[in-house]
Short mmCIF file of C-alpha atoms and ligand atoms in Angstrom, two decimals:
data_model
loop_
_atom_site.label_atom_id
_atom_site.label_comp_id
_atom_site.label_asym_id
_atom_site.label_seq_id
_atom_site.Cartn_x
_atom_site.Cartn_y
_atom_site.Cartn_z
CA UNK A 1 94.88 91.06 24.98
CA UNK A 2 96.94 90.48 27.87
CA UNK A 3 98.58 86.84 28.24
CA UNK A 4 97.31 84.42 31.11
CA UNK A 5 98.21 81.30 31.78
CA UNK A 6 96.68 79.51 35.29
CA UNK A 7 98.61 77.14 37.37
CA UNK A 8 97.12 74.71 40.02
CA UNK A 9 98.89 72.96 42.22
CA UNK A 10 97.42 69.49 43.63
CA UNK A 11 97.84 68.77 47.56
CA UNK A 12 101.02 66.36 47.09
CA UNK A 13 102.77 69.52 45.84
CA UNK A 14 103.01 71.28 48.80
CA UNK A 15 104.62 69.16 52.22
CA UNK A 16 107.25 71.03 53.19
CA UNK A 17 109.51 74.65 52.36
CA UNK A 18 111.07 73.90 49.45
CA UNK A 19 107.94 72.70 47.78
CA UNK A 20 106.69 76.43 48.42
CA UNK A 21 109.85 77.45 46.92
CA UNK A 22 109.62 75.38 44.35
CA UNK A 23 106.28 76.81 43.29
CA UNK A 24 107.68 80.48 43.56
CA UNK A 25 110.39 79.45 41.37
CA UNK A 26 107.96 78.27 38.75
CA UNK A 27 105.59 81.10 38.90
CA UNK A 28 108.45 83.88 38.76
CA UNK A 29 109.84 81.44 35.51
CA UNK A 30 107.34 82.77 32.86
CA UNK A 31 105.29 86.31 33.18
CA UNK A 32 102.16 84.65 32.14
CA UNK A 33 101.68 82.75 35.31
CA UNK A 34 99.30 85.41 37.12
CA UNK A 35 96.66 82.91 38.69
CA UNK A 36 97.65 80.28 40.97
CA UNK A 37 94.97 77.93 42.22
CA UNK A 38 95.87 75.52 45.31
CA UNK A 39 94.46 72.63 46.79
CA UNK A 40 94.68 71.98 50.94
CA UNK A 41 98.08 70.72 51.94
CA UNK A 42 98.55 67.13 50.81
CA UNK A 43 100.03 64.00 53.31
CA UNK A 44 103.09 65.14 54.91
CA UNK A 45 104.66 64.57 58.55
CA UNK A 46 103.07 61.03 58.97
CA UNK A 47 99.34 63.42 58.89
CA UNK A 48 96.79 62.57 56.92
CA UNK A 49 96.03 65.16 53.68
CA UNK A 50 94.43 67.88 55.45
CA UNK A 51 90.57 67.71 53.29
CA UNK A 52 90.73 64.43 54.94
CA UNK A 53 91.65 65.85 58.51
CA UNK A 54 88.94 68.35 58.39
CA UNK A 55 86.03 65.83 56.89
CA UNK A 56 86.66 63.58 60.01
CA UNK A 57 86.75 66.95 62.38
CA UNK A 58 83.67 67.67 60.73
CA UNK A 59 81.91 65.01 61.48
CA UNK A 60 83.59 63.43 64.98
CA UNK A 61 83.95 67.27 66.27
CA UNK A 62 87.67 65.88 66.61
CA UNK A 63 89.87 69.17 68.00
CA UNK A 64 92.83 67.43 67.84
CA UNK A 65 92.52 66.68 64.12
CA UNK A 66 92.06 70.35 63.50
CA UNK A 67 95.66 70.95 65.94
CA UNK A 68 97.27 68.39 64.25
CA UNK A 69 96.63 69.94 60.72
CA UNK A 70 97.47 73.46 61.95
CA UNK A 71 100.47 72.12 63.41
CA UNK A 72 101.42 70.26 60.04
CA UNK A 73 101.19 73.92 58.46
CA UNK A 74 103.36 75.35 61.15
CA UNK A 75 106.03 72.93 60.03
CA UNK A 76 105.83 73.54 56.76
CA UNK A 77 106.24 77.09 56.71
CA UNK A 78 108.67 77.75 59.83
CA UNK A 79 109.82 81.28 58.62
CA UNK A 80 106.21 82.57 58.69
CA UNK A 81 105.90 84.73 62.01
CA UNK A 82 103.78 82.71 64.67
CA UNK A 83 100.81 85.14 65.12
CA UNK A 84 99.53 84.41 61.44
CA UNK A 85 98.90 80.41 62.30
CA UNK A 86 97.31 81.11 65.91
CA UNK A 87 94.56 83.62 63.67
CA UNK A 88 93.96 80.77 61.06
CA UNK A 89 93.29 78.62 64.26
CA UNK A 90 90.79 80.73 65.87
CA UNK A 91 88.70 81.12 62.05
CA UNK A 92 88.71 77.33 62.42
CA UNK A 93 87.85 76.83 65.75
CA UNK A 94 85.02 79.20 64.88
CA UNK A 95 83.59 77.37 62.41
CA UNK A 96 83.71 73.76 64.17
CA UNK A 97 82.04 75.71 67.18
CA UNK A 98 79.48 77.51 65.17
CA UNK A 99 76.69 74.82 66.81
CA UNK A 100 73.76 77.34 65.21
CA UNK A 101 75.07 76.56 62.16
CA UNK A 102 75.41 72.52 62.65
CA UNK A 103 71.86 72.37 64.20
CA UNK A 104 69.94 74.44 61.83
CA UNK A 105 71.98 73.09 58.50
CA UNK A 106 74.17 70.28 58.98
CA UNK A 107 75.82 70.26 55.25
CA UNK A 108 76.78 73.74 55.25
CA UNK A 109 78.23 73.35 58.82
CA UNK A 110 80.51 70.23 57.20
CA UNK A 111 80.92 72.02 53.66
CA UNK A 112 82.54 75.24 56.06
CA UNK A 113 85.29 73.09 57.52
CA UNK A 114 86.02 70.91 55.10
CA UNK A 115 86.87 74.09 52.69
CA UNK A 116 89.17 75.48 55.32
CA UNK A 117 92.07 73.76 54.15
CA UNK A 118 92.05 75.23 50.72
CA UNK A 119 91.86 78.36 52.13
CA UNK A 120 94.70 77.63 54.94
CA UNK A 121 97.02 76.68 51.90
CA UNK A 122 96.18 79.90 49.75
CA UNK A 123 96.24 82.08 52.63
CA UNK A 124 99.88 80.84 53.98
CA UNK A 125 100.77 80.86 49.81
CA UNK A 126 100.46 84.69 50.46
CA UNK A 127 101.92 85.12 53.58
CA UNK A 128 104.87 83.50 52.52
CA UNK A 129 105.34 84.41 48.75
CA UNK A 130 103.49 88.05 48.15
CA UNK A 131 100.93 86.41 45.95
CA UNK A 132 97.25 88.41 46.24
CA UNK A 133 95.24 86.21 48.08
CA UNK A 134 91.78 86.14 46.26
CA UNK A 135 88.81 84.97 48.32
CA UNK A 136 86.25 82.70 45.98
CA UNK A 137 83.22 84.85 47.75
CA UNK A 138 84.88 87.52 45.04
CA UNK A 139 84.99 85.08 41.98
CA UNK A 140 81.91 82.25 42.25
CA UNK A 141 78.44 81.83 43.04
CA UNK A 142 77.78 78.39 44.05
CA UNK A 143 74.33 76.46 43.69
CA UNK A 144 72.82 73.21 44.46
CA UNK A 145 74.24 70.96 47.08
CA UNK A 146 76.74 71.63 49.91
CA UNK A 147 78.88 68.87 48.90
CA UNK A 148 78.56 68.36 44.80
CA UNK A 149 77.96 72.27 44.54
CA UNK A 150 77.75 73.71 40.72
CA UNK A 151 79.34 77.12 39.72
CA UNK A 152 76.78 79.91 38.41
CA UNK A 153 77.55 81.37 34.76
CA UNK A 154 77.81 85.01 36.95
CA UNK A 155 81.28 84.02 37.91
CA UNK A 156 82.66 84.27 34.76
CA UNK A 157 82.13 88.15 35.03
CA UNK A 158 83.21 88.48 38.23
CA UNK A 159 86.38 86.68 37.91
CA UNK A 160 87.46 88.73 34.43
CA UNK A 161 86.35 91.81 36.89
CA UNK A 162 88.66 90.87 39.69
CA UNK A 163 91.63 89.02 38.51
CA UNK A 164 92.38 91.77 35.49
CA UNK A 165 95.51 93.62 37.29
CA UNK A 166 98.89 92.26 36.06
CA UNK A 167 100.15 90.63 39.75
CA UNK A 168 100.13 87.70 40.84
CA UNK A 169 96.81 86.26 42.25
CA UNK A 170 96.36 82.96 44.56
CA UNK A 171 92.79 81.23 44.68
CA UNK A 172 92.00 78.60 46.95
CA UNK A 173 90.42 75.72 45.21
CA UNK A 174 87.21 73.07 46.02
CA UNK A 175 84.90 75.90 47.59
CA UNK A 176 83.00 79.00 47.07
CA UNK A 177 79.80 80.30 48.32
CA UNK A 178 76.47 80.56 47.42
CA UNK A 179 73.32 83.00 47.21
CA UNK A 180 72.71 83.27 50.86
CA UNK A 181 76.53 83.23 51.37
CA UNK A 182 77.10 79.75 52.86
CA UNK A 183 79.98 78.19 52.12
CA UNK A 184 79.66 75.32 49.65
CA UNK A 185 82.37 72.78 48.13
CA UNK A 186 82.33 70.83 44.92
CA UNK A 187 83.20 67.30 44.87
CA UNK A 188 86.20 65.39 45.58
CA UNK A 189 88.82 67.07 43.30
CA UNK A 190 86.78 70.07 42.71
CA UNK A 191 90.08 72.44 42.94
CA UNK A 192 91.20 71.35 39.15
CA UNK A 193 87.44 72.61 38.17
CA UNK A 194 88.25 75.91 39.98
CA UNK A 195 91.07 76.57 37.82
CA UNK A 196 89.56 75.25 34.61
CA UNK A 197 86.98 77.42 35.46
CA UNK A 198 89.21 80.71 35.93
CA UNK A 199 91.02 79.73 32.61
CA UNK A 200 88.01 79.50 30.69
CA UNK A 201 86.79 82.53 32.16
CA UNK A 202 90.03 84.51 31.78
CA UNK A 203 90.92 83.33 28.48
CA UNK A 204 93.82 82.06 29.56
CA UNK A 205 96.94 80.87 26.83
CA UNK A 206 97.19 77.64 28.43
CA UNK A 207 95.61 76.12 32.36
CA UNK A 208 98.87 74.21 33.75
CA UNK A 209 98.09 71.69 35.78
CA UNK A 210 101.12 70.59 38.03
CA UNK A 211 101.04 67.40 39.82
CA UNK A 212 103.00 64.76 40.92
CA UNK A 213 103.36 62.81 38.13
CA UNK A 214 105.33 64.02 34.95
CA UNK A 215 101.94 63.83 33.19
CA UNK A 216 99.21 61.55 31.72
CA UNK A 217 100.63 57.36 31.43
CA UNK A 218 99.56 55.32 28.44
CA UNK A 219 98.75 52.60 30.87
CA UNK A 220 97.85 52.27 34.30
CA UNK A 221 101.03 52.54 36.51
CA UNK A 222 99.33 49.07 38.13
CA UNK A 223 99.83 47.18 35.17
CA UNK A 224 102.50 48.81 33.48
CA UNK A 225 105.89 49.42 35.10
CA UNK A 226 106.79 52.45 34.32
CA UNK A 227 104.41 52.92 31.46
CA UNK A 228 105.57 55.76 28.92
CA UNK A 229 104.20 59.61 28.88
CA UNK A 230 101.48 60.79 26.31
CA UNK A 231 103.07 63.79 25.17
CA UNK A 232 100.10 65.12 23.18
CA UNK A 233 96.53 64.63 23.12
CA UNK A 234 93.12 64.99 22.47
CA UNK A 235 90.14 66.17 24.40
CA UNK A 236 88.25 63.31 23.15
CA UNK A 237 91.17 60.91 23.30
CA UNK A 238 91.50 61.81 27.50
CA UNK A 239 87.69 61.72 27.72
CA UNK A 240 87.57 58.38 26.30
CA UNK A 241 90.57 56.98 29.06
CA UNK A 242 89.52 58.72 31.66
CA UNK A 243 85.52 57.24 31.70
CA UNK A 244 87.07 53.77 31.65
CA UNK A 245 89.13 54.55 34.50
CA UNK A 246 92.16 56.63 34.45
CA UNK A 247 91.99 59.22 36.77
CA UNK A 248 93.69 62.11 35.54
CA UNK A 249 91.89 65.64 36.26
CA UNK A 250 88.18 65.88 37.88
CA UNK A 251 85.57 64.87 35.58
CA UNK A 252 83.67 68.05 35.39
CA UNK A 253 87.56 69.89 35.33
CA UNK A 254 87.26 69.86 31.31
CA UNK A 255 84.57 70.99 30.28
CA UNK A 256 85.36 74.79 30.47
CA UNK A 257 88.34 74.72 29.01
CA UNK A 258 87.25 72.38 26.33
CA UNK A 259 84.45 74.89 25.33
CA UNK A 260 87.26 77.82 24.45
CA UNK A 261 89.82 75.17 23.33
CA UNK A 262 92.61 76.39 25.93
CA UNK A 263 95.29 73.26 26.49
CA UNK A 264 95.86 71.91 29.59
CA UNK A 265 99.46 71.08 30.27
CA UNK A 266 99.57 68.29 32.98
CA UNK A 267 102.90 68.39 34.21
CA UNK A 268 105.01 66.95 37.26
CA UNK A 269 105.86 70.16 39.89
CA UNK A 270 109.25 68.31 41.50
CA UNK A 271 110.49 67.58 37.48
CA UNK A 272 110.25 70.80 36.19
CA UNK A 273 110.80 72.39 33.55
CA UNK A 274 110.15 69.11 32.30
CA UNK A 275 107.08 68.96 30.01
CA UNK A 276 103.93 66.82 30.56
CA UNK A 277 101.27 65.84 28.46
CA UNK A 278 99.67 68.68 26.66
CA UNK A 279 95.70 68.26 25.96
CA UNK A 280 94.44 70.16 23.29
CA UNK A 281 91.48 70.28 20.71
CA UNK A 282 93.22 67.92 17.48
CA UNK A 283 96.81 66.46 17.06
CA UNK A 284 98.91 65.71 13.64
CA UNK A 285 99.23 62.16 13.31
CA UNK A 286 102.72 61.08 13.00
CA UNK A 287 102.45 57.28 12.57
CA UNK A 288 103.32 55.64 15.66
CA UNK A 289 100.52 57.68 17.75
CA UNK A 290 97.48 56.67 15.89
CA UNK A 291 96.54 55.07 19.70
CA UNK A 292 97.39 56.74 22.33
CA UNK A 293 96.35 54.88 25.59
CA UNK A 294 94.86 51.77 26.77
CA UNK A 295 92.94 51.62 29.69
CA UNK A 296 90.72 48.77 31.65
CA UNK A 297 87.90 49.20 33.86
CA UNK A 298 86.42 45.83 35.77
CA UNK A 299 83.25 45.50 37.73
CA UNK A 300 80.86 44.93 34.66
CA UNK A 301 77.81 42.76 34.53
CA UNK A 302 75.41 41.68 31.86
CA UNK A 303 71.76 40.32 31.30
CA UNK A 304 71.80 38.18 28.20
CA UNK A 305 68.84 37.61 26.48
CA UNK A 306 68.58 34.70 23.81
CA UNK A 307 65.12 33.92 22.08
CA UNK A 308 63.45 32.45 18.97
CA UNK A 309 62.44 35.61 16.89
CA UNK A 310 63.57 38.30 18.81
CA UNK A 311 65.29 40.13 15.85
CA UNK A 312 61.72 40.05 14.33
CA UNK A 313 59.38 41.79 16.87
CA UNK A 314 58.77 45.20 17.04
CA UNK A 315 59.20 47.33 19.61
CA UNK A 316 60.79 44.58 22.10
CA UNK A 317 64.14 46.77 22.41
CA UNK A 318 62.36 49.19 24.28
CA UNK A 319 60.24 46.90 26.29
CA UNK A 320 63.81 45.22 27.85
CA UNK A 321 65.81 48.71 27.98
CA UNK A 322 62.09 50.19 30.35
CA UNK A 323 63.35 47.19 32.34
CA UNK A 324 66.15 49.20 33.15
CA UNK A 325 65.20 52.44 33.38
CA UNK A 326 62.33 51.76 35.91
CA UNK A 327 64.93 50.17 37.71
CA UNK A 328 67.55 53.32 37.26
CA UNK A 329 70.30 51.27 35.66
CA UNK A 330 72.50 53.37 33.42
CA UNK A 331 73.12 50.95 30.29
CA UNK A 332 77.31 51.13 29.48
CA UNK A 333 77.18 48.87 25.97
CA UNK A 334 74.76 46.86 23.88
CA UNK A 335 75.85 44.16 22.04
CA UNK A 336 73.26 41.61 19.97
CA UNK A 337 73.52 39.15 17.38
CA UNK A 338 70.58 37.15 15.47
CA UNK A 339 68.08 36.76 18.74
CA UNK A 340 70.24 37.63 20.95
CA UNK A 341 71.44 40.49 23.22
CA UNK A 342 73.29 41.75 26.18
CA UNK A 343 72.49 44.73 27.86
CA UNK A 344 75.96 45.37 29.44
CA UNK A 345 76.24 47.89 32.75
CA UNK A 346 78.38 48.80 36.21
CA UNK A 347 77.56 46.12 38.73
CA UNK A 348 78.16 49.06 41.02
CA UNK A 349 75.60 51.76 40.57
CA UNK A 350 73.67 54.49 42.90
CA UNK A 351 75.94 53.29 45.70
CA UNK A 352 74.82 49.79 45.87
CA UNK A 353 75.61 46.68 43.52
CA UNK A 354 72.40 45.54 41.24
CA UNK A 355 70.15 42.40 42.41
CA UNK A 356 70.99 40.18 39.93
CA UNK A 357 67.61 38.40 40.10
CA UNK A 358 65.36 41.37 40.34
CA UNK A 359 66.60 42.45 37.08
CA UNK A 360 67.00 39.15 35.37
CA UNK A 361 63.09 38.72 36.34
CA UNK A 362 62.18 41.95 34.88
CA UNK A 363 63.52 41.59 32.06
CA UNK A 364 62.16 38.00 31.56
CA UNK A 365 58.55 38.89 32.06
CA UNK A 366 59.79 41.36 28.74
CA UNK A 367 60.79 37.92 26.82
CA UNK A 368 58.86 35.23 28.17
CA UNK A 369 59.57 32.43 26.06
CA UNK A 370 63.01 33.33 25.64
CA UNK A 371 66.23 32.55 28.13
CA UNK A 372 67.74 35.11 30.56
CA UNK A 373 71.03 34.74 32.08
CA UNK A 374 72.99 36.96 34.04
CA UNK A 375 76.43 37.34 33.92
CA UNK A 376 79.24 38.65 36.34
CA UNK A 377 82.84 39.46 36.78
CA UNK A 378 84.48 40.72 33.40
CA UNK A 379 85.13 44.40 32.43
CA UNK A 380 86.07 46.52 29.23
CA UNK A 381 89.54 47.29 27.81
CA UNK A 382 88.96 50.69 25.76
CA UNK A 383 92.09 51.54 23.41
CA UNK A 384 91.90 54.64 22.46
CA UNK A 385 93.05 57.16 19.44
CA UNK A 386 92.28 60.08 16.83
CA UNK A 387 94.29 57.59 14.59
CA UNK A 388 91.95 54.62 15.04
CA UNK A 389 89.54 56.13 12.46
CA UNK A 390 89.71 54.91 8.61
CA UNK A 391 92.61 53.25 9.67
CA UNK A 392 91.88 49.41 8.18
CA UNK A 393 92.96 46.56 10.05
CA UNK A 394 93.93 47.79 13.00
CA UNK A 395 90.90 46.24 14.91
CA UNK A 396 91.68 43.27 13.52
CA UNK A 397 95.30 43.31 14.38
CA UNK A 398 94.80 44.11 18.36
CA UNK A 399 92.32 41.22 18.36
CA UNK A 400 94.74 39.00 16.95
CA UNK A 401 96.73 40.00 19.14
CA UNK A 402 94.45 39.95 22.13
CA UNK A 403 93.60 36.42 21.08
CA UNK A 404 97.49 35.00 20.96
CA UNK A 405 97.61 36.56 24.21
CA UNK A 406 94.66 33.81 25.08
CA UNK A 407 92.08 36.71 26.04
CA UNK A 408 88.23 35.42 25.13
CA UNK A 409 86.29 38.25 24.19
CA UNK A 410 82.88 38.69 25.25
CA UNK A 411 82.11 41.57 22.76
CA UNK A 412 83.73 44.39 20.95
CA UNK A 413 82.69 47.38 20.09
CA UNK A 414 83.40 50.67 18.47
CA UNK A 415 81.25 53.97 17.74
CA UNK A 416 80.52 55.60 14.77
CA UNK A 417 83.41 58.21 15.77
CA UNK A 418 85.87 55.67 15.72
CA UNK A 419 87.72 57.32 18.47
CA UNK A 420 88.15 54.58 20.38
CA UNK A 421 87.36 50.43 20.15
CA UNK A 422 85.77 48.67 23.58
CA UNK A 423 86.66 45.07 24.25
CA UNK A 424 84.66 43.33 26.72
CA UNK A 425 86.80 40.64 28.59
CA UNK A 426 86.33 38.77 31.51
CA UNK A 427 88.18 40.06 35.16
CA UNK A 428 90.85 37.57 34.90
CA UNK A 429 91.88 38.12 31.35
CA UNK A 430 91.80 42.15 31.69
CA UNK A 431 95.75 42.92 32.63
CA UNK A 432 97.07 40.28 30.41
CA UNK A 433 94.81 42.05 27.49
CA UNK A 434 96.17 45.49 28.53
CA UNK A 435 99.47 44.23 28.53
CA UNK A 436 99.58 42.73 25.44
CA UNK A 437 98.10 45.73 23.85
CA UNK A 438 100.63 48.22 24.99
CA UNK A 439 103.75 46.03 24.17
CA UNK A 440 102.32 45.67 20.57
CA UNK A 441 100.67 49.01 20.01
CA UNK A 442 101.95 52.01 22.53
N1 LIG B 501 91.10 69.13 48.76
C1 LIG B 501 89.98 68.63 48.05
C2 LIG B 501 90.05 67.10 47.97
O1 LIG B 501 90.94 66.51 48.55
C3 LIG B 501 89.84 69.24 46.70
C4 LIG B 501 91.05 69.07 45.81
O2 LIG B 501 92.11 68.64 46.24
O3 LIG B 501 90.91 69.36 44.64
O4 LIG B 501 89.20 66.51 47.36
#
């Protein structure tokens, strides 16, 4: 079988001419390269990153946004012949004029501009380099909502169909269509999902992922200075970082690549060759990368629970956890002792932060005779590692060193995986515990 790898480029890779030649340079580099997947143009020429542009167009009917952003494009490919920008224009202007459209379906009238600037950036990606421009009516079927769409299982055939001739192919990212052929996006992001997506479908040998940064940091770049490059690893071991808040690839982007076990390479595009971090399926342990990354997310809150006998009475678990799901609170952690627990969750949820009392109540007409508190401010530090498991002492060792560091712990907390080990701290204490966990361990 042939050999594929897929590239996508993020919107900070493209701002000016030599980031297009860059690209070309990089694709031409190794013969595998045959499917290049971009996102819209990214902040350049004191303008705004153009998905940004086009949401605000969308919604304020704001022409000048939409000149401005054509105007970016013109600068940033000046040896592409005029005629080819003032066409893209008039598809544009089209779309933010279509008022049919905007009165009988509002979402599908925003959905249709914001995609435009994915398909400005493939479409120019052609003009300028000879790359096949592939339009995602020819690749996806879209379903559900205009702005969170979901891609169909049918694309996987038509893709394999389409992209099988050995040139080289660009996709634009984020949008597609669906069933009645409206345009749809997916989320915020959604281009790294359109090119996991292709790899999966293709088969691909590896989905590259080039970015700005020369891959995945141990520790957040806000804590750490210059925090060191993970050079390898797991799906399991990114999964676990990225829920407590590093933000590496969209959250959806790795689940088809996952399924076939094709590595993503996250790499810088302005440092290459240079490599990145490579995520695969499993890693060899060498030693000193048992743990891999550290990462902290705050905005946590908890409803403690302390009574007489509570370890004793049947069924009471439930009772308190219904609390929660009538009042659709996902749960995060759940910590107890003897007659006590704390049902620990995002303070943040469904777009609006939890009523401290309403729940407290509810969950004390659960426990009548027993105390309810609520508690605020702290968050989780989640170290994370294939080499955590079996490995003895080493929980005991970061919480002795968390605890010189003078970080309180509210719990701890690891699964039966042992992937990775949760410490719940409060806000104050949660740099100065992710600090003192990558100078001792990473
Ligand atoms: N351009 C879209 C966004 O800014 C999609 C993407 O970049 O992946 O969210």
């Amino acid at each position: 079988m042939k050999k594929i790898s897929v590239c996508k480029f993020g919107g900070s890779s493209t701002s000016c001419w030599e980031d297009v030649e860059r690209k070309k340079k990089i694709i031409e580099d190794d013969i595998t390269r045959k499917v290049v997947v971009v996102s819209a143009h990214g902040k350049a020429y004191d303008l705004d990153k153009d998905t940004n542009l086009l949401i605000d167009v969308a919604r304020e009917k704001d022409i000048k946004k939409a000149n401005f952003m054509i105007g970016k494009a013109r600068m940033i490919y000046p040896y592409l012949e005029e005629k080819i920008f003032d066409e893209l224009e008039d598809v544009l202007l089209d779309r933010i004029n279509n008022e049919n459209l905007k009165t009988n379906s509002p979402l599908a009238y925003a959905a249709s501009i914001r995609a435009f600037g994915e398909e400005l950036c493939a479409k120019l990606h052609s003009k300028a380099l000879g790359w096949e421009y592939v339009d995602p009516s020819e690749l996806f079927v879209f379903d559900g909502d205009f702005d969170n769409a979901k891609i169909l299982p049918e694309s996987e055939t038509k893709i394999k169909k389409r992209l099988s001739e050995d040139k080289v192919f660009v996709v634009p990212g984020y949008f597609g269509y669906n069933k009645d052929g409206l345009i749809a996006t997916l989320n915020r992001g959604g281009s790294d999902l359109t090119g996991s997506y292709i790899a999966s479908s293709l088969d691909a040998i590896v989905y590259e992922n080039f970015t700005d940064t020369n891959g995945i940091a141990a520790a957040s770049p806000k804590i750490i200075k210059d925090p060191k490059i993970i050079e390898e690893m797991t799906y399991e071991e990114i999964r676990s970082l990225a829920y407590s808040g590093f933000s590496v690839l969209h959250e959806e982007a790795m689940m088809p690549v996952t399924e076939k076990g094709i590595p993503i390479h996250v790499r810088s595009t302005f440092d290459y060759p240079r490599k990145g971090t490579m995520i695969v399926e499993d890693r060899k342990l060498k030693g000193e990368n048992s743990i891999v990354g550290v990462a902290y997310k705050p905005g946590l809150a908890a409803v403690d629970i302390d009574c007489f006998g509570l370890n004793d009475q049947v069924g009471i678990g439930e009772k308190i956890l219904g609390q929660f799901r009538e009042s659709n609170i996902s749960i995060e952690y759940i910590t107890t002792g003897i007659d006590d627990m704390s049902i620990i969750f995002k303070k943040n949820q469904n777009s609006y932060e939890i009523n401290n009392n309403e729940i407290t109540n509810k969950v004390k007409s659960v426990v009548p005779n027993g105390k309810v508190f609520f508690q605020n401010k702290f968050g989780s530090v989640v170290v994370a590692g294939k080499g955590l498991k079996g490995n003895l002492g080493i929980a005991a060792k970061i919480q002795t060193c968390l605890a010189d560091s003078g970080v309180n712990l509210k719990f701890f907390s690891q699964g039966p995986s042992e992937r990775c080990i949760v410490y719940g701290v409060e806000e104050k204490d949660g740099e100065t515990a992710v600090k003192a966990i990558y100078k001792n361990f990473l």
